[in-house]
Amino acid sequence: MACGEGGGWAEPTFLSPSSDSFSGENMRIEEIIEGIRAVLDEKDALREEALRLTREIVRLSGDTVKAVHRGDFESAQKRLDEAGKRVGELREKLARHPDLYYTGYVQSAHQEYVEASLLLHYVQGKPFPGPGELGIPEADYALGVGDFIGELRRYFLRLLIDGDVESAERVYRDMEDVYNALMELEYPKGLVNVRQKQDQARHIIERTLEDLTRAKLSKALEEKLGKALSVLAREESPGNEG
């Protein structure tokens, strides 16, 4: 409290809204809003462009995966290269707008691109590209690794269908290696939501092991039956009579 003349208490003094310090001319709220609108208009246009690019990345990455499973590696590489161009374009357009770049729809597109890239490199026996080579954030790459395990399972199942149990088992061992590497990442959900991918990958690994075990048992039984029938055929042949 303030003391007035003669030791009394004086009322505090406030500036009234009509004061020059609070005049509409000094606040310039219209100019401030106009500046905000210009920024948001730019972000809105960039967001629409980003959505278009992410849809293309997802589509091209999906086409890459389908071509890989068909064994059409030339088409797969072309589609992947096109997706990579979109990834770079997206990164450049949103370079000054991290609030748009680090969003769910961009992250999802990056995951699809990582999944397709890793699958194509795997089936071709090439070293895996890292996040720097692909030009995407590390967190998005880690989540894409989880999805890659799912595509390895599809590749594994196609080998089983073709009767190539030995190759299928090699794929399963590789799946285990990828899974074990992914499990090394232990971070809070707010940084990277990798725990969900780890849980999904664990279930995939378990189902794949069950499929591999049944296939190996079935193959072993088939081989035993084949040997037994071969022995029986020799014993019943005319040359073995008497």
JSON list of C-alpha atoms in Angstrom, two decimals:
[
{"chain": "A", "resi": 1, "resn": "MET", "atom": "CA", "xyz": [0.00, 0.00, 0.00]},
{"chain": "A", "resi": 2, "resn": "ALA", "atom": "CA", "xyz": [1.10, 3.59, -0.67]},
{"chain": "A", "resi": 3, "resn": "CYS", "atom": "CA", "xyz": [1.22, 6.36, 1.92]},
{"chain": "A", "resi": 4, "resn": "GLY", "atom": "CA", "xyz": [-0.38, 9.73, 1.10]},
{"chain": "A", "resi": 5, "resn": "GLU", "atom": "CA", "xyz": [0.45, 13.17, 2.45]},
{"chain": "A", "resi": 6, "resn": "GLY", "atom": "CA", "xyz": [0.22, 13.46, 6.21]},
{"chain": "A", "resi": 7, "resn": "GLY", "atom": "CA", "xyz": [0.80, 9.74, 6.70]},
{"chain": "A", "resi": 8, "resn": "GLY", "atom": "CA", "xyz": [-2.59, 8.64, 5.33]},
{"chain": "A", "resi": 9, "resn": "TRP", "atom": "CA", "xyz": [-3.14, 5.81, 2.87]},
{"chain": "A", "resi": 10, "resn": "ALA", "atom": "CA", "xyz": [-3.47, 6.79, -0.79]},
{"chain": "A", "resi": 11, "resn": "GLU", "atom": "CA", "xyz": [-5.52, 4.85, -3.33]},
{"chain": "A", "resi": 12, "resn": "PRO", "atom": "CA", "xyz": [-3.40, 3.10, -6.01]},
{"chain": "A", "resi": 13, "resn": "THR", "atom": "CA", "xyz": [-3.47, 4.71, -9.45]},
{"chain": "A", "resi": 14, "resn": "PHE", "atom": "CA", "xyz": [-4.44, 2.60, -12.52]},
{"chain": "A", "resi": 15, "resn": "LEU", "atom": "CA", "xyz": [-4.32, 3.58, -16.18]},
{"chain": "A", "resi": 16, "resn": "SER", "atom": "CA", "xyz": [-7.78, 3.82, -17.65]},
{"chain": "A", "resi": 17, "resn": "PRO", "atom": "CA", "xyz": [-8.69, 2.20, -21.00]},
{"chain": "A", "resi": 18, "resn": "SER", "atom": "CA", "xyz": [-8.91, 5.68, -22.49]},
{"chain": "A", "resi": 19, "resn": "SER", "atom": "CA", "xyz": [-5.27, 6.30, -21.70]},
{"chain": "A", "resi": 20, "resn": "ASP", "atom": "CA", "xyz": [-2.87, 6.73, -24.63]},
{"chain": "A", "resi": 21, "resn": "SER", "atom": "CA", "xyz": [-1.08, 3.55, -23.52]},
{"chain": "A", "resi": 22, "resn": "PHE", "atom": "CA", "xyz": [-4.21, 1.52, -24.34]},
{"chain": "A", "resi": 23, "resn": "SER", "atom": "CA", "xyz": [-5.33, 3.22, -27.50]},
{"chain": "A", "resi": 24, "resn": "GLY", "atom": "CA", "xyz": [-6.41, 1.06, -30.40]},
{"chain": "A", "resi": 25, "resn": "GLU", "atom": "CA", "xyz": [-3.73, 2.62, -32.56]},
{"chain": "A", "resi": 26, "resn": "ASN", "atom": "CA", "xyz": [-0.96, 1.33, -30.29]},
{"chain": "A", "resi": 27, "resn": "MET", "atom": "CA", "xyz": [-2.39, -2.18, -29.90]},
{"chain": "A", "resi": 28, "resn": "ARG", "atom": "CA", "xyz": [-2.45, -2.74, -33.72]},
{"chain": "A", "resi": 29, "resn": "ILE", "atom": "CA", "xyz": [-4.54, -5.91, -33.22]},
{"chain": "A", "resi": 30, "resn": "GLU", "atom": "CA", "xyz": [-5.73, -5.82, -36.82]},
{"chain": "A", "resi": 31, "resn": "GLU", "atom": "CA", "xyz": [-2.16, -5.90, -38.10]},
{"chain": "A", "resi": 32, "resn": "ILE", "atom": "CA", "xyz": [-1.26, -8.71, -35.68]},
{"chain": "A", "resi": 33, "resn": "ILE", "atom": "CA", "xyz": [-4.20, -10.84, -36.83]},
{"chain": "A", "resi": 34, "resn": "GLU", "atom": "CA", "xyz": [-3.33, -10.13, -40.45]},
{"chain": "A", "resi": 35, "resn": "GLY", "atom": "CA", "xyz": [0.19, -11.42, -39.81]},
{"chain": "A", "resi": 36, "resn": "ILE", "atom": "CA", "xyz": [-1.16, -14.52, -38.09]},
{"chain": "A", "resi": 37, "resn": "ARG", "atom": "CA", "xyz": [-3.51, -15.16, -41.00]},
{"chain": "A", "resi": 38, "resn": "ALA", "atom": "CA", "xyz": [-0.65, -14.95, -43.48]},
{"chain": "A", "resi": 39, "resn": "VAL", "atom": "CA", "xyz": [1.32, -17.53, -41.53]},
{"chain": "A", "resi": 40, "resn": "LEU", "atom": "CA", "xyz": [-1.65, -19.87, -41.15]},
{"chain": "A", "resi": 41, "resn": "ASP", "atom": "CA", "xyz": [-2.58, -19.51, -44.82]},
{"chain": "A", "resi": 42, "resn": "GLU", "atom": "CA", "xyz": [0.93, -20.64, -45.74]},
{"chain": "A", "resi": 43, "resn": "LYS", "atom": "CA", "xyz": [0.75, -23.57, -43.32]},
{"chain": "A", "resi": 44, "resn": "ASP", "atom": "CA", "xyz": [-2.67, -24.58, -44.60]},
{"chain": "A", "resi": 45, "resn": "ALA", "atom": "CA", "xyz": [-1.43, -24.65, -48.18]},
{"chain": "A", "resi": 46, "resn": "LEU", "atom": "CA", "xyz": [1.68, -26.60, -47.16]},
{"chain": "A", "resi": 47, "resn": "ARG", "atom": "CA", "xyz": [-0.43, -29.04, -45.18]},
{"chain": "A", "resi": 48, "resn": "GLU", "atom": "CA", "xyz": [-2.57, -29.82, -48.20]},
{"chain": "A", "resi": 49, "resn": "GLU", "atom": "CA", "xyz": [0.56, -30.32, -50.30]},
{"chain": "A", "resi": 50, "resn": "ALA", "atom": "CA", "xyz": [2.06, -32.53, -47.57]},
{"chain": "A", "resi": 51, "resn": "LEU", "atom": "CA", "xyz": [-1.07, -34.68, -47.46]},
{"chain": "A", "resi": 52, "resn": "ARG", "atom": "CA", "xyz": [-0.87, -35.17, -51.22]},
{"chain": "A", "resi": 53, "resn": "LEU", "atom": "CA", "xyz": [2.79, -36.18, -51.02]},
{"chain": "A", "resi": 54, "resn": "THR", "atom": "CA", "xyz": [2.26, -38.56, -48.12]},
{"chain": "A", "resi": 55, "resn": "ARG", "atom": "CA", "xyz": [-0.56, -40.30, -49.98]},
{"chain": "A", "resi": 56, "resn": "GLU", "atom": "CA", "xyz": [1.76, -40.78, -52.95]},
{"chain": "A", "resi": 57, "resn": "ILE", "atom": "CA", "xyz": [4.55, -42.08, -50.72]},
{"chain": "A", "resi": 58, "resn": "VAL", "atom": "CA", "xyz": [2.20, -44.63, -49.14]},
{"chain": "A", "resi": 59, "resn": "ARG", "atom": "CA", "xyz": [0.87, -45.73, -52.54]},
{"chain": "A", "resi": 60, "resn": "LEU", "atom": "CA", "xyz": [4.30, -46.07, -54.14]},
{"chain": "A", "resi": 61, "resn": "SER", "atom": "CA", "xyz": [5.70, -47.88, -51.11]},
{"chain": "A", "resi": 62, "resn": "GLY", "atom": "CA", "xyz": [2.78, -50.30, -51.22]},
{"chain": "A", "resi": 63, "resn": "ASP", "atom": "CA", "xyz": [3.39, -50.90, -54.93]},
{"chain": "A", "resi": 64, "resn": "THR", "atom": "CA", "xyz": [7.04, -51.61, -54.11]},
{"chain": "A", "resi": 65, "resn": "VAL", "atom": "CA", "xyz": [6.11, -54.27, -51.56]},
{"chain": "A", "resi": 66, "resn": "LYS", "atom": "CA", "xyz": [3.64, -55.93, -53.93]},
{"chain": "A", "resi": 67, "resn": "ALA", "atom": "CA", "xyz": [6.24, -56.03, -56.70]},
{"chain": "A", "resi": 68, "resn": "VAL", "atom": "CA", "xyz": [8.80, -57.57, -54.35]},
{"chain": "A", "resi": 69, "resn": "HIS", "atom": "CA", "xyz": [6.44, -60.39, -53.40]},
{"chain": "A", "resi": 70, "resn": "ARG", "atom": "CA", "xyz": [5.77, -60.97, -57.12]},
{"chain": "A", "resi": 71, "resn": "GLY", "atom": "CA", "xyz": [9.51, -61.20, -57.69]},
{"chain": "A", "resi": 72, "resn": "ASP", "atom": "CA", "xyz": [9.42, -58.16, -60.00]},
{"chain": "A", "resi": 73, "resn": "PHE", "atom": "CA", "xyz": [12.44, -56.36, -58.55]},
{"chain": "A", "resi": 74, "resn": "GLU", "atom": "CA", "xyz": [12.85, -53.97, -61.47]},
{"chain": "A", "resi": 75, "resn": "SER", "atom": "CA", "xyz": [9.36, -52.53, -60.99]},
{"chain": "A", "resi": 76, "resn": "ALA", "atom": "CA", "xyz": [9.91, -52.53, -57.24]},
{"chain": "A", "resi": 77, "resn": "GLN", "atom": "CA", "xyz": [13.05, -50.42, -57.58]},
{"chain": "A", "resi": 78, "resn": "LYS", "atom": "CA", "xyz": [11.34, -47.93, -59.88]},
{"chain": "A", "resi": 79, "resn": "ARG", "atom": "CA", "xyz": [8.45, -47.48, -57.47]},
{"chain": "A", "resi": 80, "resn": "LEU", "atom": "CA", "xyz": [10.78, -47.14, -54.53]},
{"chain": "A", "resi": 81, "resn": "ASP", "atom": "CA", "xyz": [12.84, -44.49, -56.32]},
{"chain": "A", "resi": 82, "resn": "GLU", "atom": "CA", "xyz": [9.66, -42.51, -57.01]},
{"chain": "A", "resi": 83, "resn": "ALA", "atom": "CA", "xyz": [8.67, -42.77, -53.37]},
{"chain": "A", "resi": 84, "resn": "GLY", "atom": "CA", "xyz": [12.13, -41.56, -52.36]},
{"chain": "A", "resi": 85, "resn": "LYS", "atom": "CA", "xyz": [11.74, -38.46, -54.52]},
{"chain": "A", "resi": 86, "resn": "ARG", "atom": "CA", "xyz": [8.46, -37.65, -52.76]},
{"chain": "A", "resi": 87, "resn": "VAL", "atom": "CA", "xyz": [10.13, -38.14, -49.38]},
{"chain": "A", "resi": 88, "resn": "GLY", "atom": "CA", "xyz": [12.82, -35.63, -50.31]},
{"chain": "A", "resi": 89, "resn": "GLU", "atom": "CA", "xyz": [10.29, -33.16, -51.69]},
{"chain": "A", "resi": 90, "resn": "LEU", "atom": "CA", "xyz": [8.23, -33.42, -48.52]},
{"chain": "A", "resi": 91, "resn": "ARG", "atom": "CA", "xyz": [11.29, -32.77, -46.37]},
{"chain": "A", "resi": 92, "resn": "GLU", "atom": "CA", "xyz": [12.24, -29.68, -48.37]},
{"chain": "A", "resi": 93, "resn": "LYS", "atom": "CA", "xyz": [8.74, -28.20, -48.39]},
{"chain": "A", "resi": 94, "resn": "LEU", "atom": "CA", "xyz": [8.34, -28.56, -44.64]},
{"chain": "A", "resi": 95, "resn": "ALA", "atom": "CA", "xyz": [11.90, -27.60, -43.70]},
{"chain": "A", "resi": 96, "resn": "ARG", "atom": "CA", "xyz": [10.73, -24.36, -42.02]},
{"chain": "A", "resi": 97, "resn": "HIS", "atom": "CA", "xyz": [7.65, -25.96, -40.52]},
{"chain": "A", "resi": 98, "resn": "PRO", "atom": "CA", "xyz": [8.66, -28.71, -38.05]},
{"chain": "A", "resi": 99, "resn": "ASP", "atom": "CA", "xyz": [5.17, -28.59, -36.54]},
{"chain": "A", "resi": 100, "resn": "LEU", "atom": "CA", "xyz": [3.88, -29.99, -39.84]},
{"chain": "A", "resi": 101, "resn": "TYR", "atom": "CA", "xyz": [6.82, -32.29, -40.54]},
{"chain": "A", "resi": 102, "resn": "TYR", "atom": "CA", "xyz": [6.67, -34.14, -37.23]},
{"chain": "A", "resi": 103, "resn": "THR", "atom": "CA", "xyz": [3.02, -35.13, -37.49]},
{"chain": "A", "resi": 104, "resn": "GLY", "atom": "CA", "xyz": [1.23, -38.46, -37.63]},
{"chain": "A", "resi": 105, "resn": "TYR", "atom": "CA", "xyz": [0.48, -38.54, -41.36]},
{"chain": "A", "resi": 106, "resn": "VAL", "atom": "CA", "xyz": [4.09, -37.73, -42.29]},
{"chain": "A", "resi": 107, "resn": "GLN", "atom": "CA", "xyz": [5.36, -40.29, -39.81]},
{"chain": "A", "resi": 108, "resn": "SER", "atom": "CA", "xyz": [3.06, -42.97, -41.25]},
{"chain": "A", "resi": 109, "resn": "ALA", "atom": "CA", "xyz": [4.28, -42.28, -44.78]},
{"chain": "A", "resi": 110, "resn": "HIS", "atom": "CA", "xyz": [7.89, -42.52, -43.63]},
{"chain": "A", "resi": 111, "resn": "GLN", "atom": "CA", "xyz": [7.20, -45.88, -41.98]},
{"chain": "A", "resi": 112, "resn": "GLU", "atom": "CA", "xyz": [5.74, -47.26, -45.22]},
{"chain": "A", "resi": 113, "resn": "TYR", "atom": "CA", "xyz": [8.78, -46.04, -47.12]},
{"chain": "A", "resi": 114, "resn": "VAL", "atom": "CA", "xyz": [11.19, -47.63, -44.62]},
{"chain": "A", "resi": 115, "resn": "GLU", "atom": "CA", "xyz": [9.28, -50.91, -44.74]},
{"chain": "A", "resi": 116, "resn": "ALA", "atom": "CA", "xyz": [9.43, -51.05, -48.53]},
{"chain": "A", "resi": 117, "resn": "SER", "atom": "CA", "xyz": [13.10, -50.03, -48.63]},
{"chain": "A", "resi": 118, "resn": "LEU", "atom": "CA", "xyz": [14.21, -52.64, -46.12]},
{"chain": "A", "resi": 119, "resn": "LEU", "atom": "CA", "xyz": [12.22, -55.41, -47.80]},
{"chain": "A", "resi": 120, "resn": "LEU", "atom": "CA", "xyz": [13.64, -54.74, -51.26]},
{"chain": "A", "resi": 121, "resn": "HIS", "atom": "CA", "xyz": [17.19, -54.53, -49.95]},
{"chain": "A", "resi": 122, "resn": "TYR", "atom": "CA", "xyz": [16.69, -57.73, -47.97]},
{"chain": "A", "resi": 123, "resn": "VAL", "atom": "CA", "xyz": [15.45, -59.92, -50.82]},
{"chain": "A", "resi": 124, "resn": "GLN", "atom": "CA", "xyz": [18.24, -58.59, -53.04]},
{"chain": "A", "resi": 125, "resn": "GLY", "atom": "CA", "xyz": [20.87, -59.30, -50.42]},
{"chain": "A", "resi": 126, "resn": "LYS", "atom": "CA", "xyz": [21.96, -55.67, -50.16]},
{"chain": "A", "resi": 127, "resn": "PRO", "atom": "CA", "xyz": [23.01, -53.81, -46.97]},
{"chain": "A", "resi": 128, "resn": "PHE", "atom": "CA", "xyz": [20.15, -52.02, -45.27]},
{"chain": "A", "resi": 129, "resn": "PRO", "atom": "CA", "xyz": [19.99, -48.23, -45.75]},
{"chain": "A", "resi": 130, "resn": "GLY", "atom": "CA", "xyz": [19.97, -46.14, -42.56]},
{"chain": "A", "resi": 131, "resn": "PRO", "atom": "CA", "xyz": [17.72, -43.18, -41.72]},
{"chain": "A", "resi": 132, "resn": "GLY", "atom": "CA", "xyz": [20.30, -40.71, -43.01]},
{"chain": "A", "resi": 133, "resn": "GLU", "atom": "CA", "xyz": [20.48, -42.44, -46.39]},
{"chain": "A", "resi": 134, "resn": "LEU", "atom": "CA", "xyz": [16.70, -42.53, -46.65]},
{"chain": "A", "resi": 135, "resn": "GLY", "atom": "CA", "xyz": [16.42, -38.94, -45.44]},
{"chain": "A", "resi": 136, "resn": "ILE", "atom": "CA", "xyz": [13.90, -39.48, -42.65]},
{"chain": "A", "resi": 137, "resn": "PRO", "atom": "CA", "xyz": [13.91, -39.00, -38.83]},
{"chain": "A", "resi": 138, "resn": "GLU", "atom": "CA", "xyz": [15.37, -41.77, -36.69]},
{"chain": "A", "resi": 139, "resn": "ALA", "atom": "CA", "xyz": [12.14, -42.31, -34.76]},
{"chain": "A", "resi": 140, "resn": "ASP", "atom": "CA", "xyz": [10.17, -42.89, -37.98]},
{"chain": "A", "resi": 141, "resn": "TYR", "atom": "CA", "xyz": [12.82, -45.33, -39.15]},
{"chain": "A", "resi": 142, "resn": "ALA", "atom": "CA", "xyz": [12.60, -47.32, -35.91]},
{"chain": "A", "resi": 143, "resn": "LEU", "atom": "CA", "xyz": [8.83, -47.67, -36.31]},
{"chain": "A", "resi": 144, "resn": "GLY", "atom": "CA", "xyz": [9.30, -48.77, -39.92]},
{"chain": "A", "resi": 145, "resn": "VAL", "atom": "CA", "xyz": [11.60, -51.57, -38.75]},
{"chain": "A", "resi": 146, "resn": "GLY", "atom": "CA", "xyz": [8.69, -52.98, -36.76]},
{"chain": "A", "resi": 147, "resn": "ASP", "atom": "CA", "xyz": [6.54, -53.06, -39.90]},
{"chain": "A", "resi": 148, "resn": "PHE", "atom": "CA", "xyz": [9.40, -54.66, -41.83]},
{"chain": "A", "resi": 149, "resn": "ILE", "atom": "CA", "xyz": [9.19, -57.73, -39.59]},
{"chain": "A", "resi": 150, "resn": "GLY", "atom": "CA", "xyz": [5.59, -58.18, -40.73]},
{"chain": "A", "resi": 151, "resn": "GLU", "atom": "CA", "xyz": [6.65, -58.13, -44.39]},
{"chain": "A", "resi": 152, "resn": "LEU", "atom": "CA", "xyz": [9.37, -60.66, -43.66]},
{"chain": "A", "resi": 153, "resn": "ARG", "atom": "CA", "xyz": [6.65, -62.95, -42.35]},
{"chain": "A", "resi": 154, "resn": "ARG", "atom": "CA", "xyz": [4.78, -62.64, -45.65]},
{"chain": "A", "resi": 155, "resn": "TYR", "atom": "CA", "xyz": [7.99, -63.51, -47.48]},
{"chain": "A", "resi": 156, "resn": "PHE", "atom": "CA", "xyz": [8.49, -66.46, -45.12]},
{"chain": "A", "resi": 157, "resn": "LEU", "atom": "CA", "xyz": [4.96, -67.77, -45.79]},
{"chain": "A", "resi": 158, "resn": "ARG", "atom": "CA", "xyz": [5.45, -67.61, -49.56]},
{"chain": "A", "resi": 159, "resn": "LEU", "atom": "CA", "xyz": [8.57, -69.74, -49.20]},
{"chain": "A", "resi": 160, "resn": "LEU", "atom": "CA", "xyz": [6.62, -72.27, -47.15]},
{"chain": "A", "resi": 161, "resn": "ILE", "atom": "CA", "xyz": [3.89, -72.40, -49.76]},
{"chain": "A", "resi": 162, "resn": "ASP", "atom": "CA", "xyz": [6.56, -73.11, -52.38]},
{"chain": "A", "resi": 163, "resn": "GLY", "atom": "CA", "xyz": [7.88, -75.94, -50.19]},
{"chain": "A", "resi": 164, "resn": "ASP", "atom": "CA", "xyz": [11.23, -74.26, -49.52]},
{"chain": "A", "resi": 165, "resn": "VAL", "atom": "CA", "xyz": [11.39, -74.92, -45.79]},
{"chain": "A", "resi": 166, "resn": "GLU", "atom": "CA", "xyz": [15.14, -74.40, -45.61]},
{"chain": "A", "resi": 167, "resn": "SER", "atom": "CA", "xyz": [14.97, -70.88, -47.05]},
{"chain": "A", "resi": 168, "resn": "ALA", "atom": "CA", "xyz": [11.93, -70.11, -44.90]},
{"chain": "A", "resi": 169, "resn": "GLU", "atom": "CA", "xyz": [13.93, -71.05, -41.80]},
{"chain": "A", "resi": 170, "resn": "ARG", "atom": "CA", "xyz": [16.71, -68.65, -42.81]},
{"chain": "A", "resi": 171, "resn": "VAL", "atom": "CA", "xyz": [14.15, -65.87, -43.11]},
{"chain": "A", "resi": 172, "resn": "TYR", "atom": "CA", "xyz": [12.83, -66.71, -39.66]},
{"chain": "A", "resi": 173, "resn": "ARG", "atom": "CA", "xyz": [16.34, -66.47, -38.20]},
{"chain": "A", "resi": 174, "resn": "ASP", "atom": "CA", "xyz": [16.74, -63.07, -39.82]},
{"chain": "A", "resi": 175, "resn": "MET", "atom": "CA", "xyz": [13.39, -62.01, -38.38]},
{"chain": "A", "resi": 176, "resn": "GLU", "atom": "CA", "xyz": [14.70, -62.93, -34.94]},
{"chain": "A", "resi": 177, "resn": "ASP", "atom": "CA", "xyz": [17.80, -60.79, -35.48]},
{"chain": "A", "resi": 178, "resn": "VAL", "atom": "CA", "xyz": [15.74, -57.79, -36.55]},
{"chain": "A", "resi": 179, "resn": "TYR", "atom": "CA", "xyz": [13.39, -58.25, -33.61]},
{"chain": "A", "resi": 180, "resn": "ASN", "atom": "CA", "xyz": [16.25, -58.51, -31.11]},
{"chain": "A", "resi": 181, "resn": "ALA", "atom": "CA", "xyz": [17.76, -55.32, -32.50]},
{"chain": "A", "resi": 182, "resn": "LEU", "atom": "CA", "xyz": [14.41, -53.53, -32.26]},
{"chain": "A", "resi": 183, "resn": "MET", "atom": "CA", "xyz": [14.04, -54.60, -28.64]},
{"chain": "A", "resi": 184, "resn": "GLU", "atom": "CA", "xyz": [17.18, -52.65, -27.78]},
{"chain": "A", "resi": 185, "resn": "LEU", "atom": "CA", "xyz": [15.13, -49.45, -28.08]},
{"chain": "A", "resi": 186, "resn": "GLU", "atom": "CA", "xyz": [13.58, -48.53, -24.74]},
{"chain": "A", "resi": 187, "resn": "TYR", "atom": "CA", "xyz": [12.20, -45.01, -24.72]},
{"chain": "A", "resi": 188, "resn": "PRO", "atom": "CA", "xyz": [9.05, -43.27, -23.45]},
{"chain": "A", "resi": 189, "resn": "LYS", "atom": "CA", "xyz": [6.03, -43.13, -25.71]},
{"chain": "A", "resi": 190, "resn": "GLY", "atom": "CA", "xyz": [6.30, -39.36, -25.98]},
{"chain": "A", "resi": 191, "resn": "LEU", "atom": "CA", "xyz": [9.66, -39.73, -27.72]},
{"chain": "A", "resi": 192, "resn": "VAL", "atom": "CA", "xyz": [8.91, -42.69, -29.95]},
{"chain": "A", "resi": 193, "resn": "ASN", "atom": "CA", "xyz": [5.99, -45.11, -29.62]},
{"chain": "A", "resi": 194, "resn": "VAL", "atom": "CA", "xyz": [8.13, -48.15, -30.33]},
{"chain": "A", "resi": 195, "resn": "ARG", "atom": "CA", "xyz": [6.67, -50.36, -27.59]},
{"chain": "A", "resi": 196, "resn": "GLN", "atom": "CA", "xyz": [3.55, -51.06, -29.65]},
{"chain": "A", "resi": 197, "resn": "LYS", "atom": "CA", "xyz": [5.69, -52.12, -32.62]},
{"chain": "A", "resi": 198, "resn": "GLN", "atom": "CA", "xyz": [7.76, -54.35, -30.35]},
{"chain": "A", "resi": 199, "resn": "ASP", "atom": "CA", "xyz": [4.66, -56.07, -29.01]},
{"chain": "A", "resi": 200, "resn": "GLN", "atom": "CA", "xyz": [3.31, -56.63, -32.51]},
{"chain": "A", "resi": 201, "resn": "ALA", "atom": "CA", "xyz": [6.68, -57.97, -33.66]},
{"chain": "A", "resi": 202, "resn": "ARG", "atom": "CA", "xyz": [6.80, -60.42, -30.75]},
{"chain": "A", "resi": 203, "resn": "HIS", "atom": "CA", "xyz": [3.43, -61.90, -31.71]},
{"chain": "A", "resi": 204, "resn": "ILE", "atom": "CA", "xyz": [4.57, -62.17, -35.33]},
{"chain": "A", "resi": 205, "resn": "ILE", "atom": "CA", "xyz": [7.75, -63.97, -34.30]},
{"chain": "A", "resi": 206, "resn": "GLU", "atom": "CA", "xyz": [5.80, -66.42, -32.14]},
{"chain": "A", "resi": 207, "resn": "ARG", "atom": "CA", "xyz": [3.32, -67.26, -34.92]},
{"chain": "A", "resi": 208, "resn": "THR", "atom": "CA", "xyz": [6.12, -67.64, -37.43]},
{"chain": "A", "resi": 209, "resn": "LEU", "atom": "CA", "xyz": [7.99, -70.06, -35.18]},
{"chain": "A", "resi": 210, "resn": "GLU", "atom": "CA", "xyz": [4.83, -72.15, -34.82]},
{"chain": "A", "resi": 211, "resn": "ASP", "atom": "CA", "xyz": [4.41, -72.24, -38.61]},
{"chain": "A", "resi": 212, "resn": "LEU", "atom": "CA", "xyz": [8.06, -73.19, -39.08]},
{"chain": "A", "resi": 213, "resn": "THR", "atom": "CA", "xyz": [7.86, -75.97, -36.49]},
{"chain": "A", "resi": 214, "resn": "ARG", "atom": "CA", "xyz": [4.78, -77.51, -38.13]},
{"chain": "A", "resi": 215, "resn": "ALA", "atom": "CA", "xyz": [6.37, -77.26, -41.57]},
{"chain": "A", "resi": 216, "resn": "LYS", "atom": "CA", "xyz": [9.57, -78.98, -40.42]},
{"chain": "A", "resi": 217, "resn": "LEU", "atom": "CA", "xyz": [7.63, -81.75, -38.67]},
{"chain": "A", "resi": 218, "resn": "SER", "atom": "CA", "xyz": [5.49, -82.24, -41.74]},
{"chain": "A", "resi": 219, "resn": "LYS", "atom": "CA", "xyz": [8.58, -82.38, -43.97]},
{"chain": "A", "resi": 220, "resn": "ALA", "atom": "CA", "xyz": [10.29, -84.87, -41.66]},
{"chain": "A", "resi": 221, "resn": "LEU", "atom": "CA", "xyz": [7.19, -87.08, -41.62]},
{"chain": "A", "resi": 222, "resn": "GLU", "atom": "CA", "xyz": [6.93, -86.87, -45.39]},
{"chain": "A", "resi": 223, "resn": "GLU", "atom": "CA", "xyz": [10.58, -87.94, -45.75]},
{"chain": "A", "resi": 224, "resn": "LYS", "atom": "CA", "xyz": [10.08, -90.88, -43.39]},
{"chain": "A", "resi": 225, "resn": "LEU", "atom": "CA", "xyz": [6.99, -92.01, -45.27]},
{"chain": "A", "resi": 226, "resn": "GLY", "atom": "CA", "xyz": [8.86, -91.70, -48.53]},
{"chain": "A", "resi": 227, "resn": "LYS", "atom": "CA", "xyz": [11.69, -93.86, -47.27]},
{"chain": "A", "resi": 228, "resn": "ALA", "atom": "CA", "xyz": [9.28, -96.44, -45.88]},
{"chain": "A", "resi": 229, "resn": "LEU", "atom": "CA", "xyz": [7.38, -96.65, -49.16]},
{"chain": "A", "resi": 230, "resn": "SER", "atom": "CA", "xyz": [10.66, -96.97, -51.05]},
{"chain": "A", "resi": 231, "resn": "VAL", "atom": "CA", "xyz": [11.78, -99.88, -48.87]},
{"chain": "A", "resi": 232, "resn": "LEU", "atom": "CA", "xyz": [8.38, -101.55, -49.21]},
{"chain": "A", "resi": 233, "resn": "ALA", "atom": "CA", "xyz": [8.49, -101.17, -52.97]},
{"chain": "A", "resi": 234, "resn": "ARG", "atom": "CA", "xyz": [11.91, -102.83, -53.14]},
{"chain": "A", "resi": 235, "resn": "GLU", "atom": "CA", "xyz": [10.78, -105.71, -50.93]},
{"chain": "A", "resi": 236, "resn": "GLU", "atom": "CA", "xyz": [7.73, -106.34, -53.11]},
{"chain": "A", "resi": 237, "resn": "SER", "atom": "CA", "xyz": [9.59, -106.14, -56.38]},
{"chain": "A", "resi": 238, "resn": "PRO", "atom": "CA", "xyz": [9.82, -109.43, -58.43]},
{"chain": "A", "resi": 239, "resn": "GLY", "atom": "CA", "xyz": [13.60, -109.62, -58.02]},
{"chain": "A", "resi": 240, "resn": "ASN", "atom": "CA", "xyz": [13.25, -110.00, -54.26]},
{"chain": "A", "resi": 241, "resn": "GLU", "atom": "CA", "xyz": [10.88, -113.01, -54.33]},
{"chain": "A", "resi": 242, "resn": "GLY", "atom": "CA", "xyz": [12.01, -116.22, -52.62]}
]
